[in-house]
Short mmCIF file of C-alpha atoms in Angstrom, two decimals:
data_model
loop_
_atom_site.label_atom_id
_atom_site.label_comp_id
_atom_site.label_asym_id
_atom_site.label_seq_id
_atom_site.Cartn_x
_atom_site.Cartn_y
_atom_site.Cartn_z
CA UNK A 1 148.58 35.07 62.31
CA UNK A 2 144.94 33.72 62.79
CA UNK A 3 145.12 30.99 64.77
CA UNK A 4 141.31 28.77 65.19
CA UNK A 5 137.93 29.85 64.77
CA UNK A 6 137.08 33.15 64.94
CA UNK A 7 135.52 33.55 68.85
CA UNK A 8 132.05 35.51 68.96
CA UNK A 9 132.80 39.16 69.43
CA UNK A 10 130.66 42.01 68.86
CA UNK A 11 132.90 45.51 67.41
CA UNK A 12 132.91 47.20 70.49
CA UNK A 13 134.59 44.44 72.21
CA UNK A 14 136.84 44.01 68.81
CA UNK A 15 137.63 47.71 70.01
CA UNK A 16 138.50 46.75 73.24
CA UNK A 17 140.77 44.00 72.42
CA UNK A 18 142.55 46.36 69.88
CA UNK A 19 142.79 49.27 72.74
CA UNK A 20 144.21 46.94 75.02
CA UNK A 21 147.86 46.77 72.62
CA UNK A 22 150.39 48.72 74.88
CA UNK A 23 152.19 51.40 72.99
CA UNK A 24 154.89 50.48 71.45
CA UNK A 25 157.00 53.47 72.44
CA UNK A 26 155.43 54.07 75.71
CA UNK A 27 153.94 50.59 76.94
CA UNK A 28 152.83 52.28 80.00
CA UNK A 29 149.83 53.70 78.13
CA UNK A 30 147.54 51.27 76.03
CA UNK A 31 146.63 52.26 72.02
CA UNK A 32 143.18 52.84 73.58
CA UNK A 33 144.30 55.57 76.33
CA UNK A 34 146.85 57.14 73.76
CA UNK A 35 143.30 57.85 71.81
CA UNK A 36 144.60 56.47 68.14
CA UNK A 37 142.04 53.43 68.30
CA UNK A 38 139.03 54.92 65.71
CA UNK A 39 136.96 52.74 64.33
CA UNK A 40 136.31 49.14 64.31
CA UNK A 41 134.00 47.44 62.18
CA UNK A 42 133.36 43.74 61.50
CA UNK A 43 133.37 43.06 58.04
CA UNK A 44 132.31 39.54 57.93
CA UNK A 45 132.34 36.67 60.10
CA UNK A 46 136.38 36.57 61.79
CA UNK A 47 137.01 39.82 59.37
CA UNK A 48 137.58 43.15 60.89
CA UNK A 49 138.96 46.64 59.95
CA UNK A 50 140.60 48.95 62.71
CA UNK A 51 141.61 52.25 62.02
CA UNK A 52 144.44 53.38 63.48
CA UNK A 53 145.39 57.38 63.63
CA UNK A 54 148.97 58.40 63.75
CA UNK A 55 150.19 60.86 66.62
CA UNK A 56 152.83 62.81 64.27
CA UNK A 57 152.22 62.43 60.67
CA UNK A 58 155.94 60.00 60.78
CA UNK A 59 155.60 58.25 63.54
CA UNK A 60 157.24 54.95 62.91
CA UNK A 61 155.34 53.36 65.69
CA UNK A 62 152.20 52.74 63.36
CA UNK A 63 153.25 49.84 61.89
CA UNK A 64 154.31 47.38 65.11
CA UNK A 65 150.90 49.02 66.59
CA UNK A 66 149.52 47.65 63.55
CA UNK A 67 151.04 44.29 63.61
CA UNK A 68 150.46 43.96 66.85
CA UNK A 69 146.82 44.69 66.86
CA UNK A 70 146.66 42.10 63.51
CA UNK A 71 148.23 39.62 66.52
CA UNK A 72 146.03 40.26 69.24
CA UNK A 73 142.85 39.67 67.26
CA UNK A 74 144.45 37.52 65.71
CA UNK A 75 144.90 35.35 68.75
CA UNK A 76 140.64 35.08 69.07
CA UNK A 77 140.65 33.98 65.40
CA UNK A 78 139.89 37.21 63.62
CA UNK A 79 141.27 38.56 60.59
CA UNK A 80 141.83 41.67 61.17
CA UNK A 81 142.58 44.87 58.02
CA UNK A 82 144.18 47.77 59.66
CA UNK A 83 143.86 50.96 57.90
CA UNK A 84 145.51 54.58 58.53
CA UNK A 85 142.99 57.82 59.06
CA UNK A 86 144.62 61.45 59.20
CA UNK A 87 141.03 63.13 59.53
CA UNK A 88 139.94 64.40 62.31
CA UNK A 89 144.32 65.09 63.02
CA UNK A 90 145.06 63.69 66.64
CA UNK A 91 145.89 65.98 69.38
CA UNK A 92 147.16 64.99 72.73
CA UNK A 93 143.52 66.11 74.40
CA UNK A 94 142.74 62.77 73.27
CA UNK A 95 144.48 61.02 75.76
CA UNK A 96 142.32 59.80 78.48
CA UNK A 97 142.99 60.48 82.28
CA UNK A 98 144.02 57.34 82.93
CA UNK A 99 146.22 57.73 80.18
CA UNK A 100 148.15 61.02 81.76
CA UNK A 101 147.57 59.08 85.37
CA UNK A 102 150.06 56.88 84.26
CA UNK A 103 152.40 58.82 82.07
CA UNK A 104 152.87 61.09 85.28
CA UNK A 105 153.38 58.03 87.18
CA UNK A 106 156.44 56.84 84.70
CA UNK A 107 158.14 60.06 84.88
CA UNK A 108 156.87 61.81 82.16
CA UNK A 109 155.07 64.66 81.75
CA UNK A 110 152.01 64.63 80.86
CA UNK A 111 150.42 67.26 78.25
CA UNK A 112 148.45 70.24 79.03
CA UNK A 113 145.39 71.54 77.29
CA UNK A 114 145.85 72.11 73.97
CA UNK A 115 146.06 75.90 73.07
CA UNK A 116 143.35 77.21 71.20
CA UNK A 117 143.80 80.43 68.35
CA UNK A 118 147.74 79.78 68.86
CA UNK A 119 148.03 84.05 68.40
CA UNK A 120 149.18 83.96 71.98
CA UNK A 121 151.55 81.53 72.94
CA UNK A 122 151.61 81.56 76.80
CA UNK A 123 154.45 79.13 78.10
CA UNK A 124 152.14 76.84 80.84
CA UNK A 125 154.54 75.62 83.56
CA UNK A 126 155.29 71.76 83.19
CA UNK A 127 155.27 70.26 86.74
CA UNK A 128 158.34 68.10 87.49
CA UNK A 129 156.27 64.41 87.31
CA UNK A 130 158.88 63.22 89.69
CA UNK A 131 158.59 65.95 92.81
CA UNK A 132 156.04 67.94 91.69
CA UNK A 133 157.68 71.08 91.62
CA UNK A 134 156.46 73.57 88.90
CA UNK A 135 159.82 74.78 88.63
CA UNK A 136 161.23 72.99 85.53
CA UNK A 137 163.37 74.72 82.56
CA UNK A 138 162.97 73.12 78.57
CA UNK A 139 166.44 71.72 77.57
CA UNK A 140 165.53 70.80 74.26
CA UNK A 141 162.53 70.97 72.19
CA UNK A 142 162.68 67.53 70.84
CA UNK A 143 163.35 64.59 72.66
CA UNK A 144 163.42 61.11 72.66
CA UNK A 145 160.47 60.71 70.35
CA UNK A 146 158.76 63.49 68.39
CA UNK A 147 155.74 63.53 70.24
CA UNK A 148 157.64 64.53 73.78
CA UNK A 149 160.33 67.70 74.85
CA UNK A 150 163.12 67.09 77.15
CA UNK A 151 162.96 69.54 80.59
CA UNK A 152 164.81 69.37 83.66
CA UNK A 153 163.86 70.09 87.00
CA UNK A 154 165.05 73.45 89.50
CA UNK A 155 163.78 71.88 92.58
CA UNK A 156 164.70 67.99 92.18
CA UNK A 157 167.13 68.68 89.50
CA UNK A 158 166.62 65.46 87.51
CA UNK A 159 165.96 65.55 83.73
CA UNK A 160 162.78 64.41 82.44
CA UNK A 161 160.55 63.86 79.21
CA UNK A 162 157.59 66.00 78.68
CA UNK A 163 154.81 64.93 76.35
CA UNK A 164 153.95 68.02 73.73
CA UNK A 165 150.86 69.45 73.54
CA UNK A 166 149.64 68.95 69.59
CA UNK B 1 143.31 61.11 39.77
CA UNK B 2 144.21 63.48 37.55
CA UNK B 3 147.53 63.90 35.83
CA UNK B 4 148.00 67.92 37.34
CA UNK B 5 146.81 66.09 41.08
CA UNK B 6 149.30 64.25 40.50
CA UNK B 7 152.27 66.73 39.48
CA UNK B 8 151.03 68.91 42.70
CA UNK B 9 151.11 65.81 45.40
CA UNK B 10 154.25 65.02 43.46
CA UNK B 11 155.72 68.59 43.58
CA UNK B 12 154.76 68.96 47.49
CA UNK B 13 155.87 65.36 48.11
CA UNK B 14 159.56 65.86 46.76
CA UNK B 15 159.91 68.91 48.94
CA UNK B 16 159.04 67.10 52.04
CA UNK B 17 160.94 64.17 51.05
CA UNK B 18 164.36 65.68 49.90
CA UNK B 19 164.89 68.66 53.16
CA UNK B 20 163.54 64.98 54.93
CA UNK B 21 166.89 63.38 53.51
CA UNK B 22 169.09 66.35 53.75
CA UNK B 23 167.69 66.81 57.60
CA UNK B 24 168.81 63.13 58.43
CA UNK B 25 172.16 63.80 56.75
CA UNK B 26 172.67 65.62 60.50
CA UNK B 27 172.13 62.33 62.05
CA UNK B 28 175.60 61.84 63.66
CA UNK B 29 176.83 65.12 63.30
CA UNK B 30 174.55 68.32 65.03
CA UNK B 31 176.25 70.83 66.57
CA UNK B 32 174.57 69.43 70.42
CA UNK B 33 173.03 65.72 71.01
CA UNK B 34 169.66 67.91 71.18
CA UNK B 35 169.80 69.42 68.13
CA UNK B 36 170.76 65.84 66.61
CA UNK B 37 167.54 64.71 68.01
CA UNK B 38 165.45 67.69 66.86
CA UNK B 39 166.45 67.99 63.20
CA UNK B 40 166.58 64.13 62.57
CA UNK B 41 162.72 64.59 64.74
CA UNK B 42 161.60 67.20 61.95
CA UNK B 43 162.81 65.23 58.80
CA UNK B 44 160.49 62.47 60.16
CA UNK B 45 157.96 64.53 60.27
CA UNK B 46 158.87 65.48 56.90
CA UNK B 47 159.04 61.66 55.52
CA UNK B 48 155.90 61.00 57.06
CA UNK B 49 154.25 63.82 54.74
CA UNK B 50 156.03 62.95 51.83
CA UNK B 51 155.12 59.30 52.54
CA UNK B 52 151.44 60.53 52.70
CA UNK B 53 151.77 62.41 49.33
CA UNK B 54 153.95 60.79 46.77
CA UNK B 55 151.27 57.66 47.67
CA UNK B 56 148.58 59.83 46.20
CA UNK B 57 150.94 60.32 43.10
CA UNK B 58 152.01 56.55 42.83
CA UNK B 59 154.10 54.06 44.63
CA UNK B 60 156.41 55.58 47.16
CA UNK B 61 158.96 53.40 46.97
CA UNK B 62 159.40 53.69 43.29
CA UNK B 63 159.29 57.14 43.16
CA UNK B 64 161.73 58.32 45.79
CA UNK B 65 163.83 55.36 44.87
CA UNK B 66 163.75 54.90 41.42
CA UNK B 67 163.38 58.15 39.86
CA UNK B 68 166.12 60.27 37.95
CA UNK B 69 167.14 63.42 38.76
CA UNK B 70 165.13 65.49 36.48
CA UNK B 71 162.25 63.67 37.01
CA UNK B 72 162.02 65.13 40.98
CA UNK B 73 159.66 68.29 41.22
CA UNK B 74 160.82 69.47 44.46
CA UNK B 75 161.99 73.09 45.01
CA UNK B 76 165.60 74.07 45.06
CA UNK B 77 165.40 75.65 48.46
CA UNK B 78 165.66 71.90 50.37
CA UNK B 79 167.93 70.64 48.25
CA UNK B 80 170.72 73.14 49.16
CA UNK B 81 173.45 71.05 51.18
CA UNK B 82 173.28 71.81 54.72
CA UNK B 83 176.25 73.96 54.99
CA UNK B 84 177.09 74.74 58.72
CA UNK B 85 174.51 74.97 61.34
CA UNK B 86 173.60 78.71 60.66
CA UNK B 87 172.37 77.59 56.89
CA UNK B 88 170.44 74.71 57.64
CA UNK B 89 168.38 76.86 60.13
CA UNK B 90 168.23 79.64 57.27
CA UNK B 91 166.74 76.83 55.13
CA UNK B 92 164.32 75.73 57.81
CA UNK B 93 163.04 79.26 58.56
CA UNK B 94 162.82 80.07 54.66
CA UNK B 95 161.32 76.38 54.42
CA UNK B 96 158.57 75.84 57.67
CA UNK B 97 157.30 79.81 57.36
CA UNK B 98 156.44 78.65 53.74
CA UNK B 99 155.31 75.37 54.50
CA UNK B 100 152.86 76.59 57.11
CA UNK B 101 151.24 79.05 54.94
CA UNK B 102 151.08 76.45 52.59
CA UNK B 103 149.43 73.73 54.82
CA UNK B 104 147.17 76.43 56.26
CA UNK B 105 145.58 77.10 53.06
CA UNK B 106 144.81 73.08 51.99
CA UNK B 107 143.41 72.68 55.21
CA UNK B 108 141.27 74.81 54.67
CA UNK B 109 140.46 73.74 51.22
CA UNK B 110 138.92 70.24 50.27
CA UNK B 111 141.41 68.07 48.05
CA UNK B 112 142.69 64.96 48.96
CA UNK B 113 145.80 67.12 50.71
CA UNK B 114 143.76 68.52 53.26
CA UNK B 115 143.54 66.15 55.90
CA UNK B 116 147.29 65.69 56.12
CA UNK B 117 147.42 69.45 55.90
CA UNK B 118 145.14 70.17 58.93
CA UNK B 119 147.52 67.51 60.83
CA UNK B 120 150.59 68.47 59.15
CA UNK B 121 150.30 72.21 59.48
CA UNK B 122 151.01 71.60 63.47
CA UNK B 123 153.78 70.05 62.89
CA UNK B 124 155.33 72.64 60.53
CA UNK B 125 154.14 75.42 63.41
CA UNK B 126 156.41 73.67 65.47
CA UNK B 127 159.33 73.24 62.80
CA UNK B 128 159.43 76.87 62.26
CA UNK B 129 159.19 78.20 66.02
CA UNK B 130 162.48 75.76 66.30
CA UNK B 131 164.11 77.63 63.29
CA UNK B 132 162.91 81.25 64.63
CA UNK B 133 164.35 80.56 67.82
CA UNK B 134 167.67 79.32 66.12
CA UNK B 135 167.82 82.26 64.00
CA UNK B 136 167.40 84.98 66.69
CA UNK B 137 170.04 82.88 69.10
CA UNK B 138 172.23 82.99 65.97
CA UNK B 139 171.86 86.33 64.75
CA UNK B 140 171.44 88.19 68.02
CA UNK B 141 174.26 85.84 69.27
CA UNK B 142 178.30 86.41 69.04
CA UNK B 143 180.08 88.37 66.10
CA UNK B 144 181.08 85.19 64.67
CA UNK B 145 177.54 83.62 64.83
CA UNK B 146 175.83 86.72 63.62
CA UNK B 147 178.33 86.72 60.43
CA UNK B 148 177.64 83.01 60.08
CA UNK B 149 173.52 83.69 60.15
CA UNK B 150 174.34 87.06 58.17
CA UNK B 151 175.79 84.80 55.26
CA UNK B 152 173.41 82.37 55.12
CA UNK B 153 170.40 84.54 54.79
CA UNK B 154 172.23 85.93 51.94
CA UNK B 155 173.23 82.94 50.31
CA UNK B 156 169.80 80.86 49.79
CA UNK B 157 167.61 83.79 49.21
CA UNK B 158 167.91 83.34 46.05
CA UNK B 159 166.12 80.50 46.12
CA UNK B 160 163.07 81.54 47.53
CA UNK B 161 161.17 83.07 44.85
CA UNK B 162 160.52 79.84 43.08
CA UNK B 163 158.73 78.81 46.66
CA UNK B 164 155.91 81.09 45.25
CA UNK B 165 155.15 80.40 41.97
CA UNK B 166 152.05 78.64 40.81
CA UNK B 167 152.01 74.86 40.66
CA UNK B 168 149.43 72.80 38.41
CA UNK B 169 147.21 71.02 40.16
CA UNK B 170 147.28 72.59 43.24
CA UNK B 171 144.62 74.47 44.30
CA UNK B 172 146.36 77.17 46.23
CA UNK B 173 147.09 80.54 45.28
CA UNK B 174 151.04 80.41 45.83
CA UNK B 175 151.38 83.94 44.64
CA UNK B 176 149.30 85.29 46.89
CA UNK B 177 151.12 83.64 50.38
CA UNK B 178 154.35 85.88 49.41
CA UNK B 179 153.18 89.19 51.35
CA UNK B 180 152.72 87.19 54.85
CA UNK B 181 155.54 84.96 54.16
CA UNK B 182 157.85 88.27 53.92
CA UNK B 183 156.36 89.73 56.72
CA UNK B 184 157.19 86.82 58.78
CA UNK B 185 160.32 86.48 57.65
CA UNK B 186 161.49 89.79 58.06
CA UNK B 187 160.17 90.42 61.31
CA UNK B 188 162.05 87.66 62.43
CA UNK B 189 165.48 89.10 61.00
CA UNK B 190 164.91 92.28 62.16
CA UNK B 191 164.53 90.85 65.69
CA UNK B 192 168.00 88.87 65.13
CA UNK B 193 169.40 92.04 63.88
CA UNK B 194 169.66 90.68 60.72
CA UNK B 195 168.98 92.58 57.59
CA UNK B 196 166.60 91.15 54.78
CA UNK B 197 168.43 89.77 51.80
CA UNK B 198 167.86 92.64 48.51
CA UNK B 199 169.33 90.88 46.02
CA UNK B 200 167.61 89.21 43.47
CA UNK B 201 164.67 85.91 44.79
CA UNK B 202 165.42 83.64 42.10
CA UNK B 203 168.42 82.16 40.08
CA UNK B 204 168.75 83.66 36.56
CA UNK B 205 170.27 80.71 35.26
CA UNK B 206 167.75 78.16 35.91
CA UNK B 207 164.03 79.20 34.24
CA UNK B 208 161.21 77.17 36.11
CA UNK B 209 164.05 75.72 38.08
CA UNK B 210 163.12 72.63 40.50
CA UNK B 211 159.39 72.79 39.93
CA UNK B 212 160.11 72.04 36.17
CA UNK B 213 162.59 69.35 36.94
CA UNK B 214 165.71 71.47 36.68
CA UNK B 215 168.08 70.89 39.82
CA UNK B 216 171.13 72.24 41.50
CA UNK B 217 174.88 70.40 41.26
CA UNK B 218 174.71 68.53 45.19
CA UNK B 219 170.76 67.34 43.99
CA UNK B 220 172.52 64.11 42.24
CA UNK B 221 174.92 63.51 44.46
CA UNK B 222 172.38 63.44 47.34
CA UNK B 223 169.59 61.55 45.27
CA UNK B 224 172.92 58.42 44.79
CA UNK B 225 173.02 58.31 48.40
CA UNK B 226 169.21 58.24 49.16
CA UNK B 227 168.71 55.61 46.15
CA UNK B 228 171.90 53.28 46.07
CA UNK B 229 170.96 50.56 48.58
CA UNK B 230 167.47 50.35 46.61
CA UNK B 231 168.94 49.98 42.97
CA UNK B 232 171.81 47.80 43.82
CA UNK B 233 169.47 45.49 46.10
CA UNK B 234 165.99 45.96 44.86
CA UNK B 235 163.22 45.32 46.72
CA UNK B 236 165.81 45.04 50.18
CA UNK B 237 163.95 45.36 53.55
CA UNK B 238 165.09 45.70 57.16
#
């Protein structure tokens, strides 16, 4: 998959080029906005290690993110190791604004602050990401993927996904 | 690694895996689309753990593939077929309300378990507020579904005593989980005006039971269909 010489890049903009993968379940969002981009360290010259962090502990998106990270780099000539880290676990406050910008803007919704102590579960209302209304029932507590929920909306009355807090 | 590391990842592995198998046997079949997405949704959660795991013990593949029977360490709880609807959710509340105590504790601890425990464990949280809800809809529900839940309770209870006893290797004091775990459990059937099972927590018939290798009659059935394409086209990938 390495195609030439390896193009001069320093690991921050290794990280960069690695953050830029869309999501292979969500393309709207890039790896680096879905916050599962860790580290990236060069290794050698054209030899890098990223390590990616899974969302849910079986998300089968890991490997085509992987692959397709090994492509992009690739693509400037690196060689590029990706390795899996569960520690510190990933929680959806890692998502970045832009990140929730745009998951609002494709219809889903985006996740609220993570609960803290989890002795009180309060039930935060989920704002319709189509009309805004904050008047939206759960349907189902899974959904099309296991990181999101599926609600539908009172005011609008169309369905849509909502991405779980974890 | 050690050899009892090894048995524990193993032992914590094959329960993951196996109610991971059982789970997707639902694929196809729930009751609702939803729930066909949400149990299929937890058993990949599940395989993702036990992916995690049995690599700490060995290869994956060859061990959830290419083991016998008696060589799996799981408990018997997950690999009870999933009956109707009412006792796969019995076996998910039994299951996730041990599995979070479970995870809790190696979190907390400092083995090689403990990061996918301190991810893990919000997972499980999640599996077993989807079985509690399940089981008070069931047991608070109609005549027929409180019967249904009533029966189910009953009839895998006596599988959950092996869920506490000690396992080598694993530095967790399974014993000790038992009192929370029943007050969990029985605050939850008490709120689907269920009653809390009295008859005996373990099988007579089966000393050390699934821990010690010893499995239920549907274990090898399910095991042929989980290992068949791999032994009659080894190595095959998608």
């Amino acid at each position: 998959m390495v195609t030439g010489a390896a193009v001069e890049l320093t690991a921050s903009e290794l990280r960069d080029l690695a953050g830029s993968v869309p999501d292979p379940e969500l393309p709207v969002l890039t790896l680096a906005e879905l916050g599962v981009v860790r580290e990236v360290r060069v290794l050698g010259p054209g030899r890098a290690e990223v390590e990616l962090t899974p969302t849910y502990t079986g998300c089968p998106a890991l490997e085509t993110m992987a692959s397709d990270i090994r492509l992009v780099l690739g693509g400037r000539g690196w060689d590029a190791r990706v390795t899996t880290v569960l520690t510190p676990a990933w929680s959806t406050d890692w998502i970045s604004a832009e990140g929730r910008r745009k998951l609002q803007e494709f219809g889903i919704a985006p996740p609220g602050p993570v609960r803290s102590g989890g002795a009180v579960f309060v039930e935060l209302t989920v704002r319709c990401p189509h009309c805004g209304s904050p008047d939206t029932r759960l349907l189902s507590r899974f959904s099309s993927t296991a990181c999101k929920a599926l609600r539908s909306c009172n005011g609008c009355g169309e369905p849509f996904d909502h991405f779980k807090e974890l | 690694m050690t050899r009892a590391f090894k048995n524990a990842a193993t032992a914590l592995g094959d329960d993951a895996l196996v109610l991971a198998q059982r789970l997707g046997e639902w694929s196809g079949n729930a009751p609702t689309l939803e729930e066909d997405v949400a149990l299929t949704n937890i058993g990949l959660d599940l395989l993702g753990q036990a992916r995690f795991l049995l690599s700490l013990a060995g290869d994956e593949d060859e061990l959830a593939y290419l083991r016998e029977e008696r060589e799996f360490r799981n408990v018997q709880l997950v690999e009870q077929p999933n009956g109707d609807f009412a006792h796969t959710i019995a076996r998910q509340l039994y299951f996730s309300c041990y599995q979070e105590l479970l995870y809790r504790e190696l979190a907390s601890g400092d083995s090689q378990t403990a990061g996918l425990a301190a991810k893990a464990v919000k997972e499980v949280a999640y599996h077993r507020d989807h079985a509690v809800q399940w089981t008070l809809r069931l047991g608070d529900g109609t005549a027929d579904s409180h019967e249904r839940m009533r029966r189910a309770v009953d009839a895998l209870w006596r599988f959950t005593g092996e869920l506490f006893a000690p396992v080598e290797g694993l530095d967790v004091d399974l014993p000790a989980l038992r009192g929370e775990w029943l007050a969990t459990v029985s605050q939850v059937l008490e709120r689907a005006t269920l009653t809390l099972p009295t008859g005996p927590d373990r099988t007579a018939w089966a000393a050390g039971a699934g821990r010690q290798g010893v499995h239920t009659e549907s274990f090898g059935r399910m095991l042929a269909e989980m290992q068949h394409l791999h032994r009659s086209h080894p190595g095959a990938t998608w």
